[in-house]
Structures are given as C-alpha cells and as structure tokens.
Amino acid sequence: MDWEAFYNSFRQPDFVPGYEIEHRLGGGAFGDVYKARKTSIGKAYAIKFLKVDDDDQRAAVERELDLVSSFASIDHPNLVTIEDQGAVMGVPYLVMGYAGEETLARRLKEGRLTMPEALRYVTQAARGLVALHERRIVHFDLKPSNIFIRGDNARLGDYGLSKLLEGGRMTLTFGRGTPLYMAPEMLVQRADHRADIYSLGVILYESLVGEVPFHGGEGGTFVVRRSDGPPEFPDDFPPVALEAARACLRLDPDDRPESVREALGMLGQSALAGDEITFEFPRLTVGAGSASPAGAAPD
C-alpha cells in the first residue's frame, strides 16, 4: 500500500465521492478518523480510513465490512450512526455520523466531570452497548475515547469493526491501543460480550475516581490480572455505583453480570433509551476540585 501517495491525495475535492475532507479527529487500532463535509448539503460526517498493511488484514477488514449493513440499521440515541462504506486507492473507509470532538477521555483528562455527569454518561454509553449486544455485536474496544459527548448526551462509537478483535487481531489493539480497559481473558482466550461488561466497569470506576482501577507494571508495561481482588475504592466513591463497579470488574467472566441490562439494574437505571437517569448520593467531589451537587441527576 502506497500510504504516501494516499496522504498526498486524500484532501483533494471529491477524493471520497461527495465529501470534502477537513481535518483529523483522531486515530486508533484500525485507522484514522477525519471530519468531512458532505458537499451537497454541507452536513458534517466522520470518515474512518482503515489501516490495511497486508493481505491478511485486508481480507479480515473486507469480511467485517460485509456486516456493516447490520450495524448501519441500528438507530439509537446513544450510538454513533454508520452511514456508508467504500474504498478509495485501495483503502476501505466507513462514513459515520459526526458526534463532535468532545469525548469522555478528554473530559476526564481536563477533570471536568461531576458525579451526576459521570454516572449519566456511563449510563448512556451502557444503553448504547445494550443495543449492540441485543444484535449479537460485541464492541471489544470500549474506552473513554470511544464515548462521544455533545451537551448532556453520550454516544458510543467505533463499533463497526468490533469483531476484528477476535481470532488473531487482538495483538494489534494491544500494540496500539489501551489495554488497561480490556478484560483479562482477552489476553489468554477467546472473549465474549462479558469483556465489554468488564470494560464498562473500568470506565465507571475511572469516571468517578479519575484513574483506572488497575495499573500496568514498571515502565507502563501491561500486566495481566491474576488475582480477583477488587481495586481500592476511595471513601467518597458513591455507594449507588459500588455494587456495579465491583461486579463488572470481577476477574472471572462468570462472576460478572450476565448482561449490561443487569449491570444497569445494579446502578438503579433502566436500559431503555430516553428513560430518566436519576441518582441519589451525598455532596462529594470528583477529580480535581469539581463539585458534585447532592440529590437527583436527571437525564
């Protein structure tokens, strides 16, 4: 693949037919994402160009793209939409709804989450995950940078190539992604939907504490969890989220909630999109000096 020629050409008008590429939004294990404008109506979209470095990767990508029609049929307020697909200069791409450039990862880095916000965003991401799991789609790369925030609404994205993490592509994400959010079993055996539940537990913990529950080894190397001991929960960790966090972070998948619906139930929340999100907790703080009001946190 001549990537130099690709990047020298991709900003040309109509490089992707009907779209004008604007600027890079980010990148990850499977490719780079750019903001684009549909020239006919001026509407913003996100286009993900998929990395294919060899024939084996290309074959895997093409197999997954055959399933995009099933992803594109999902219409859920807590999922980023998948609008179209294609290929240009031999590089496959996905056209996705533009969910903005604010992510949960960015909000956490800036320390701007209150408890109501943290719990609301995690609940909404979990509702999007329910919609995927009900269609037998497992995300396998759930992390704060894949949760997009616009106003009071959170949308889960980057699920269109989820199954590429099965059967030989796991090492790609471990080499380029963020393994601290991944279930331990993904390193040693095939995983199922309960790996997403583990990742949801990591995100829930981090959103409320400001750091992930389990860290890597010296020098930032990743260490596989072998003990089922729970992480340390700060004294100000909200009781309403304690049961769900502990359950989702269990080492053995059989000990975790069987479904995201069950995990949401532990949080006292419905799995239905649009249902009110209300938590009760004492007046505490999250992160560096961000105050959290007591009482209800309506959606």
Short mmCIF file of C-alpha atoms in Angstrom, two decimals, residues 27-263:
data_model
loop_
_atom_site.label_atom_id
_atom_site.label_comp_id
_atom_site.label_asym_id
_atom_site.label_seq_id
_atom_site.Cartn_x
_atom_site.Cartn_y
_atom_site.Cartn_z
CA GLY A 27 -6.81 7.54 15.28
CA GLY A 28 -6.67 4.11 16.83
CA ALA A 29 -6.02 0.45 16.29
CA PHE A 30 -7.84 0.20 12.99
CA GLY A 31 -7.39 3.54 11.29
CA ASP A 32 -7.54 7.32 11.27
CA VAL A 33 -10.72 9.38 11.52
CA TYR A 34 -11.28 12.69 9.73
CA LYS A 35 -14.04 15.24 9.84
CA ALA A 36 -15.66 15.60 6.42
CA ARG A 37 -18.38 17.73 4.91
CA LYS A 38 -20.96 16.36 2.51
CA THR A 39 -20.74 18.83 -0.30
CA SER A 40 -24.35 18.50 -1.44
CA ILE A 41 -25.90 19.54 1.89
CA GLY A 42 -22.97 20.88 3.92
CA LYS A 43 -23.56 18.40 6.75
CA ALA A 44 -20.63 17.17 8.86
CA TYR A 45 -19.65 13.50 8.98
CA ALA A 46 -16.70 11.47 10.23
CA ILE A 47 -14.81 9.24 7.80
CA LYS A 48 -12.60 6.46 9.11
CA PHE A 49 -9.88 5.24 6.76
CA LEU A 50 -8.98 1.68 7.73
CA LYS A 51 -5.39 0.53 8.08
CA VAL A 52 -4.60 -2.44 5.85
CA ASP A 53 -0.90 -3.26 5.81
CA ASP A 54 -1.01 -6.75 4.35
CA ASP A 55 -3.29 -9.20 2.55
CA ASP A 56 -4.39 -10.93 5.77
CA GLN A 57 -5.55 -7.64 7.30
CA ARG A 58 -7.28 -6.67 4.07
CA ALA A 59 -9.18 -9.96 3.98
CA ALA A 60 -10.23 -9.53 7.62
CA VAL A 61 -11.39 -5.96 7.00
CA GLU A 62 -13.35 -6.97 3.93
CA ARG A 63 -15.10 -9.75 5.86
CA GLU A 64 -16.15 -7.30 8.54
CA LEU A 65 -17.30 -4.70 6.04
CA ASP A 66 -19.70 -7.29 4.68
CA LEU A 67 -21.51 -6.97 8.03
CA VAL A 68 -21.72 -3.17 8.04
CA SER A 69 -25.30 -3.24 6.79
CA SER A 70 -26.33 -4.84 10.09
CA PHE A 71 -24.54 -2.07 12.03
CA ALA A 72 -25.98 0.66 9.82
CA SER A 73 -29.53 -0.44 10.58
CA ILE A 74 -29.12 0.46 14.26
CA ASP A 75 -30.76 3.77 15.18
CA HIS A 76 -30.10 4.55 18.83
CA PRO A 77 -29.57 7.92 20.55
CA ASN A 78 -26.55 6.57 22.42
CA LEU A 79 -24.74 5.14 19.38
CA VAL A 80 -22.83 6.93 16.65
CA THR A 81 -24.51 6.06 13.35
CA ILE A 82 -22.77 4.28 10.48
CA GLU A 83 -23.89 5.88 7.24
CA ASP A 84 -21.92 4.34 4.38
CA GLN A 85 -18.80 2.48 3.32
CA GLY A 86 -16.48 2.28 0.35
CA ALA A 87 -12.85 2.18 -0.74
CA VAL A 88 -10.50 4.67 -2.37
CA MET A 89 -6.97 3.96 -3.64
CA GLY A 90 -7.35 0.51 -2.11
CA VAL A 91 -8.11 1.89 1.36
CA PRO A 92 -11.50 0.89 2.82
CA TYR A 93 -13.44 3.55 4.70
CA LEU A 94 -16.54 3.98 6.83
CA VAL A 95 -18.70 7.09 6.84
CA MET A 96 -20.12 7.74 10.30
CA GLY A 97 -22.34 10.32 11.88
CA TYR A 98 -20.39 13.25 13.27
CA ALA A 99 -20.68 13.10 17.06
CA GLY A 100 -18.45 16.07 17.80
CA GLU A 101 -14.88 16.16 19.05
CA GLU A 102 -15.58 16.05 22.77
CA THR A 103 -15.03 12.60 24.29
CA LEU A 104 -15.22 11.16 27.76
CA ALA A 105 -11.43 10.73 27.61
CA ARG A 106 -10.97 14.45 27.00
CA ARG A 107 -13.38 15.37 29.78
CA LEU A 108 -11.55 13.07 32.21
CA LYS A 109 -8.18 14.50 31.22
CA GLU A 110 -9.46 18.00 31.91
CA GLY A 111 -11.02 16.92 35.21
CA ARG A 112 -14.40 18.47 34.44
CA LEU A 113 -16.78 15.67 35.48
CA THR A 114 -19.18 15.95 38.39
CA MET A 115 -20.69 12.80 39.84
CA PRO A 116 -24.04 13.36 38.09
CA GLU A 117 -22.24 13.83 34.77
CA ALA A 118 -20.03 10.77 35.26
CA LEU A 119 -22.93 8.50 36.12
CA ARG A 120 -25.14 9.90 33.37
CA TYR A 121 -22.53 9.42 30.65
CA VAL A 122 -21.69 5.88 31.76
CA THR A 123 -25.39 5.01 31.88
CA GLN A 124 -25.94 6.35 28.38
CA ALA A 125 -22.91 4.51 26.98
CA ALA A 126 -24.20 1.35 28.63
CA ARG A 127 -27.59 1.82 26.96
CA GLY A 128 -25.86 2.03 23.59
CA LEU A 129 -23.97 -1.14 24.47
CA VAL A 130 -27.25 -2.89 25.24
CA ALA A 131 -28.41 -2.10 21.70
CA LEU A 132 -25.25 -3.67 20.28
CA HIS A 133 -25.38 -6.78 22.45
CA GLU A 134 -29.03 -7.37 21.60
CA ARG A 135 -27.88 -7.66 17.96
CA ARG A 136 -25.06 -10.02 18.95
CA ILE A 137 -22.46 -7.32 18.30
CA VAL A 138 -19.63 -7.16 20.85
CA HIS A 139 -17.61 -3.95 20.92
CA PHE A 140 -14.32 -5.34 22.32
CA ASP A 141 -12.62 -1.92 22.40
CA LEU A 142 -14.74 0.05 24.84
CA LYS A 143 -12.83 3.01 26.32
CA PRO A 144 -13.42 6.69 27.13
CA SER A 145 -12.06 7.89 23.78
CA ASN A 146 -14.85 5.92 22.07
CA ILE A 147 -17.58 7.69 24.07
CA PHE A 148 -18.55 10.98 22.41
CA ILE A 149 -20.23 13.75 24.37
CA ARG A 150 -22.40 16.52 23.00
CA GLY A 151 -24.30 18.53 25.55
CA ASP A 152 -25.91 16.13 28.01
CA ASN A 153 -25.84 13.17 25.64
CA ALA A 154 -23.17 10.47 25.31
CA ARG A 155 -22.83 8.24 22.25
CA LEU A 156 -20.78 5.09 21.93
CA GLY A 157 -18.75 4.89 18.74
CA ASP A 158 -16.11 2.90 16.86
CA TYR A 159 -18.05 -0.35 16.99
CA GLY A 160 -18.24 -1.03 13.26
CA LEU A 161 -15.16 -3.26 13.26
CA SER A 162 -15.67 -4.87 16.65
CA LYS A 163 -15.25 -8.46 15.59
CA LEU A 164 -11.79 -7.83 14.16
CA LEU A 165 -10.55 -8.23 17.71
CA GLU A 166 -11.42 -11.91 17.54
CA GLY A 167 -9.22 -14.59 16.05
CA GLY A 168 -5.79 -13.10 15.66
CA ARG A 169 -6.25 -9.33 15.64
CA MET A 170 -6.10 -8.81 19.41
CA THR A 171 -2.37 -8.04 19.33
CA LEU A 172 -2.99 -5.11 17.01
CA THR A 173 -5.02 -3.29 19.63
CA PHE A 174 -2.65 -4.21 22.44
CA GLY A 175 0.22 -2.79 20.43
CA ARG A 176 -1.52 0.48 19.52
CA GLY A 177 -4.49 0.86 21.83
CA THR A 178 -5.24 1.00 25.55
CA PRO A 179 -5.15 -2.48 27.12
CA LEU A 180 -5.93 -1.17 30.62
CA TYR A 181 -9.61 -1.13 29.60
CA MET A 182 -9.65 -4.68 28.26
CA ALA A 183 -10.84 -7.75 30.10
CA PRO A 184 -8.02 -10.03 31.27
CA GLU A 185 -9.39 -13.02 29.38
CA MET A 186 -8.77 -11.28 26.07
CA LEU A 187 -5.05 -11.97 26.52
CA VAL A 188 -5.38 -15.66 27.17
CA GLN A 189 -8.53 -16.95 25.50
CA ARG A 190 -11.44 -16.02 23.27
CA ALA A 191 -13.74 -13.49 24.87
CA ASP A 192 -17.46 -12.84 24.65
CA HIS A 193 -19.85 -9.98 25.49
CA ARG A 194 -18.77 -10.06 29.13
CA ALA A 195 -15.45 -8.49 28.10
CA ASP A 196 -17.45 -5.35 27.30
CA ILE A 197 -19.01 -5.51 30.78
CA TYR A 198 -15.52 -5.52 32.31
CA SER A 199 -14.52 -2.51 30.23
CA LEU A 200 -17.69 -0.74 31.32
CA GLY A 201 -16.63 -1.33 34.93
CA VAL A 202 -13.23 0.22 34.27
CA ILE A 203 -14.87 3.28 32.71
CA LEU A 204 -17.36 3.58 35.58
CA TYR A 205 -14.53 3.49 38.13
CA GLU A 206 -12.32 5.94 36.23
CA SER A 207 -15.17 8.38 35.65
CA LEU A 208 -15.76 8.59 39.39
CA VAL A 209 -12.21 8.30 40.72
CA GLY A 210 -10.12 9.93 38.00
CA GLU A 211 -7.86 6.95 37.30
CA VAL A 212 -8.25 3.38 36.12
CA PRO A 213 -8.73 0.71 38.80
CA PHE A 214 -5.78 -1.49 37.78
CA HIS A 215 -2.48 -0.14 36.52
CA GLY A 216 0.34 -1.59 34.46
CA GLY A 217 3.73 -2.70 35.67
CA GLU A 218 7.00 -0.81 35.79
CA GLY A 219 7.65 1.40 32.82
CA GLY A 220 3.99 1.33 31.85
CA THR A 221 4.04 -2.31 30.71
CA PHE A 222 0.75 -4.13 30.85
CA VAL A 223 0.39 -6.88 33.45
CA VAL A 224 -2.36 -9.48 33.19
CA ARG A 225 -4.57 -9.59 36.27
CA ARG A 226 -4.31 -12.92 38.05
CA SER A 227 -5.98 -12.03 41.34
CA ASP A 228 -9.68 -11.40 41.78
CA GLY A 229 -9.07 -8.82 44.46
CA PRO A 230 -11.13 -5.64 43.97
CA PRO A 231 -9.48 -2.28 43.38
CA GLU A 232 -9.18 0.25 46.15
CA PHE A 233 -12.35 2.31 46.39
CA PRO A 234 -11.93 5.83 47.81
CA ASP A 235 -14.08 6.81 50.76
CA ASP A 236 -16.03 9.23 48.55
CA PHE A 237 -16.94 6.59 45.94
CA PRO A 238 -20.74 6.85 45.60
CA PRO A 239 -22.49 3.87 47.22
CA VAL A 240 -25.03 3.81 44.38
CA ALA A 241 -22.27 2.69 41.98
CA LEU A 242 -20.25 0.42 44.27
CA GLU A 243 -22.08 -2.86 43.61
CA ALA A 244 -22.00 -2.42 39.83
CA ALA A 245 -18.32 -1.44 39.77
CA ARG A 246 -17.26 -4.41 41.91
CA ALA A 247 -19.34 -6.86 39.90
CA CYS A 248 -18.21 -5.66 36.46
CA LEU A 249 -14.54 -5.80 37.48
CA ARG A 250 -14.53 -9.44 38.58
CA LEU A 251 -11.68 -11.45 37.10
CA ASP A 252 -13.76 -14.43 36.00
CA PRO A 253 -16.38 -13.56 33.35
CA ASP A 254 -18.79 -15.99 35.03
CA ASP A 255 -18.74 -13.80 38.14
CA ARG A 256 -19.67 -10.63 36.30
CA PRO A 257 -23.22 -9.52 35.48
CA GLU A 258 -24.56 -11.69 32.68
CA SER A 259 -25.75 -8.67 30.72
CA VAL A 260 -25.37 -4.91 30.54
CA ARG A 261 -29.04 -4.70 31.49
CA GLU A 262 -28.18 -6.43 34.76
CA ALA A 263 -25.30 -4.02 35.37
#
